[in-house]
PDB file of C-alpha atoms and ligand atoms in Angstrom:
ATOM      1  CA  MET A   1      63.444 108.398 137.668  1.00 76.00           C
ATOM      2  CA  SER A   2      59.821 107.112 136.559  1.00 80.00           C
ATOM      3  CA  ASN A   3      58.044 104.852 137.955  1.00 88.00           C
ATOM      4  CA  PRO A   4      57.781 101.496 135.566  1.00 88.00           C
ATOM      5  CA  TYR A   5      54.995 100.857 136.799  1.00 94.00           C
ATOM      6  CA  ILE A   6      52.440 100.727 133.789  1.00 96.00           C
ATOM      7  CA  ASN A   7      48.766 100.867 135.012  1.00 96.00           C
ATOM      8  CA  VAL A   8      46.126  98.888 133.506  1.00 97.00           C
ATOM      9  CA  GLU A   9      44.676 101.892 131.712  1.00 98.00           C
ATOM     10  CA  LEU A  10      47.547 102.731 129.990  1.00 97.00           C
ATOM     11  CA  ARG A  11      48.323  99.298 128.986  1.00 98.00           C
ATOM     12  CA  ARG A  12      44.947  98.751 127.433  1.00 98.00           C
ATOM     13  CA  LEU A  13      45.877 102.161 125.270  1.00 98.00           C
ATOM     14  CA  VAL A  14      49.222 101.060 124.347  1.00 98.00           C
ATOM     15  CA  ALA A  15      47.570  97.617 123.236  1.00 98.00           C
ATOM     16  CA  HIS A  16      44.440  99.063 121.116  1.00 98.00           C
ATOM     17  CA  ARG A  17      46.882 101.789 120.065  1.00 98.00           C
ATOM     18  CA  ALA A  18      49.149  98.835 118.123  1.00 98.00           C
ATOM     19  CA  ASP A  19      45.805  96.986 116.939  1.00 97.00           C
ATOM     20  CA  TYR A  20      46.894  94.165 119.683  1.00 97.00           C
ATOM     21  CA  ILE A  21      50.630  93.386 116.945  1.00 96.00           C
ATOM     22  CA  CYS A  22      53.573  93.541 117.900  1.00 96.00           C
ATOM     23  CA  GLU A  23      55.185  97.027 116.868  1.00 97.00           C
ATOM     24  CA  TYR A  24      58.863  95.533 116.476  1.00 94.00           C
ATOM     25  CA  CYS A  25      57.976  92.567 114.213  1.00 92.00           C
ATOM     26  CA  LEU A  26      54.441  92.940 113.813  1.00 93.00           C
ATOM     27  CA  VAL A  27      52.706  90.026 114.396  1.00 93.00           C
ATOM     28  CA  SER A  28      49.588  89.298 116.096  1.00 94.00           C
ATOM     29  CA  GLU A  29      49.445  88.523 119.413  1.00 94.00           C
ATOM     30  CA  VAL A  30      46.975  86.481 118.233  1.00 93.00           C
ATOM     31  CA  ASN A  31      49.859  84.769 116.773  1.00 90.00           C
ATOM     32  CA  ARG A  32      52.039  83.941 119.242  1.00 88.00           C
ATOM     33  CA  SER A  33      51.474  81.741 121.803  1.00 89.00           C
ATOM     34  CA  SER A  34      53.115  84.118 124.968  1.00 90.00           C
ATOM     35  CA  GLY A  35      51.110  87.017 123.540  1.00 91.00           C
ATOM     36  CA  CYS A  36      52.459  90.326 123.671  1.00 96.00           C
ATOM     37  CA  GLN A  37      53.363  92.557 126.872  1.00 96.00           C
ATOM     38  CA  VAL A  38      53.715  96.435 127.288  1.00 97.00           C
ATOM     39  CA  ASP A  39      57.603  97.564 126.439  1.00 97.00           C
ATOM     40  CA  HIS A  40      59.422 100.607 127.834  1.00 97.00           C
ATOM     41  CA  ILE A  41      60.830 101.914 124.617  1.00 97.00           C
ATOM     42  CA  ILE A  42      63.712 103.800 126.117  1.00 96.00           C
ATOM     43  CA  SER A  43      63.733 101.797 129.433  1.00 95.00           C
ATOM     44  CA  VAL A  44      63.341 103.451 132.694  1.00 96.00           C
ATOM     45  CA  LYS A  45      66.615 103.101 132.823  1.00 95.00           C
ATOM     46  CA  HIS A  46      67.621 104.935 131.036  1.00 95.00           C
ATOM     47  CA  GLY A  47      65.540 107.686 131.744  1.00 95.00           C
ATOM     48  CA  GLY A  48      62.305 106.326 129.908  1.00 96.00           C
ATOM     49  CA  SER A  49      59.006 107.487 131.218  1.00 96.00           C
ATOM     50  CA  THR A  50      55.881 105.406 132.143  1.00 97.00           C
ATOM     51  CA  THR A  51      53.926 107.475 129.498  1.00 97.00           C
ATOM     52  CA  ALA A  52      51.775 106.396 126.461  1.00 97.00           C
ATOM     53  CA  ASP A  53      54.711 108.233 124.160  1.00 97.00           C
ATOM     54  CA  ASN A  54      57.278 106.100 125.499  1.00 97.00           C
ATOM     55  CA  LEU A  55      55.390 102.568 125.216  1.00 98.00           C
ATOM     56  CA  CYS A  56      55.048 100.103 122.796  1.00 98.00           C
ATOM     57  CA  TYR A  57      52.794  96.676 122.075  1.00 98.00           C
ATOM     58  CA  ALA A  58      55.983  93.863 121.726  1.00 97.00           C
ATOM     59  CA  CYS A  59      55.804  90.087 121.770  1.00 96.00           C
ATOM     60  CA  ILE A  60      58.334  88.417 124.269  1.00 94.00           C
ATOM     61  CA  PHE A  61      60.435  87.429 122.121  1.00 94.00           C
ATOM     62  CA  CYS A  62      61.352  91.150 120.460  1.00 94.00           C
ATOM     63  CA  ASN A  63      60.810  92.074 124.236  1.00 95.00           C
ATOM     64  CA  LEU A  64      63.375  89.899 125.310  1.00 94.00           C
ATOM     65  CA  GLN A  65      65.847  90.614 122.542  1.00 93.00           C
ATOM     66  CA  LYS A  66      66.109  94.638 122.761  1.00 94.00           C
ATOM     67  CA  GLY A  67      65.968  94.006 126.708  1.00 93.00           C
ATOM     68  CA  SER A  68      66.450  97.890 128.428  1.00 93.00           C
ATOM     69  CA  ASP A  69      69.035  98.418 125.339  1.00 94.00           C
ATOM     70  CA  LEU A  70      68.713 101.282 123.091  1.00 94.00           C
ATOM     71  CA  GLY A  71      71.037 100.156 120.173  1.00 93.00           C
ATOM     72  CA  SER A  72      73.757  98.037 119.591  1.00 93.00           C
ATOM     73  CA  ILE A  73      76.953  97.551 117.145  1.00 94.00           C
ATOM     74  CA  ASN A  74      76.717  96.828 113.680  1.00 92.00           C
ATOM     75  CA  TRP A  75      79.510  94.224 113.219  1.00 92.00           C
ATOM     76  CA  GLN A  76      80.341  94.853 110.254  1.00 94.00           C
ATOM     77  CA  THR A  77      80.749  98.938 110.313  1.00 95.00           C
ATOM     78  CA  GLY A  78      81.280  98.913 113.880  1.00 96.00           C
ATOM     79  CA  GLU A  79      78.979 101.636 114.319  1.00 96.00           C
ATOM     80  CA  LEU A  80      76.303 102.013 116.911  1.00 95.00           C
ATOM     81  CA  VAL A  81      72.797 101.828 116.046  1.00 92.00           C
ATOM     82  CA  ARG A  82      69.888 103.037 117.749  1.00 93.00           C
ATOM     83  CA  PHE A  83      67.061 100.544 118.019  1.00 94.00           C
ATOM     84  CA  PHE A  84      63.813 101.825 115.961  1.00 95.00           C
ATOM     85  CA  ASN A  85      61.632 103.863 118.101  1.00 96.00           C
ATOM     86  CA  PRO A  86      58.256 103.055 117.105  1.00 96.00           C
ATOM     87  CA  ARG A  87      57.019 106.352 118.234  1.00 96.00           C
ATOM     88  CA  ARG A  88      59.230 108.080 116.044  1.00 96.00           C
ATOM     89  CA  ASP A  89      60.318 105.735 113.436  1.00 96.00           C
ATOM     90  CA  PHE A  90      58.765 104.183 110.292  1.00 94.00           C
ATOM     91  CA  TRP A  91      58.465 100.997 110.233  1.00 92.00           C
ATOM     92  CA  GLY A  92      59.231  99.995 106.282  1.00 90.00           C
ATOM     93  CA  GLU A  93      62.237 101.854 106.716  1.00 90.00           C
ATOM     94  CA  HIS A  94      64.190  99.777 109.178  1.00 85.00           C
ATOM     95  CA  PHE A  95      62.907  96.701 108.302  1.00 85.00           C
ATOM     96  CA  GLN A  96      61.619  94.424 105.484  1.00 84.00           C
ATOM     97  CA  LEU A  97      60.023  91.412 104.668  1.00 81.00           C
ATOM     98  CA  ILE A  98      63.077  88.819 102.712  1.00 82.00           C
ATOM     99  CA  ASP A  99      61.504  85.503 101.702  1.00 83.00           C
ATOM    100  CA  ALA A 100      58.980  85.587 104.046  1.00 75.00           C
ATOM    101  CA  VAL A 101      56.499  82.483 104.355  1.00 69.00           C
ATOM    102  CA  PHE A 102      52.681  83.177 105.042  1.00 59.00           C
ATOM    103  CA  ASN A 103      51.205  80.395 107.010  1.00 58.00           C
ATOM    104  CA  GLN A 104      47.310  80.403 106.103  1.00 51.00           C
ATOM    105  CA  SER A 105      46.864  77.982 109.334  1.00 52.00           C
ATOM    106  CA  GLN A 106      47.191  80.836 111.539  1.00 49.00           C
ATOM    107  CA  ILE A 107      44.246  82.511 109.522  1.00 48.00           C
ATOM    108  CA  LEU A 108      41.853  79.013 110.031  1.00 51.00           C
ATOM    109  CA  ALA A 109      42.968  78.683 113.169  1.00 48.00           C
ATOM    110  CA  LYS A 110      41.378  82.086 114.407  1.00 45.00           C
TER     111      LYS A 110
HETATM  112 ZN1  LIG B 201      57.651  91.013 117.621  1.00 52.62          ZN
END
């Protein structure tokens, strides 16, 4: 089992690579009061490694929703669906914005 500890250099690499936005919801860490954190895409308990190719930058909301899970059951089809992997998948093939509201005050607050 890989050591789950993520050293400072690796944390900086992952944050910089993601341009300081959550790789799941694409919200910038400056727009999250709780910021973002480095997430194991495949958790250590499921055999994931603490290496750059298995780490992503995630806001607390996404990280808590995902937890250590690898996927979920589609309640409509009963099919097991694996979660989005920012290292392997394209965001636009997994998600879409519907009725998104852009709040200009967030930009003015920078
Ligand atoms: Zn997020």
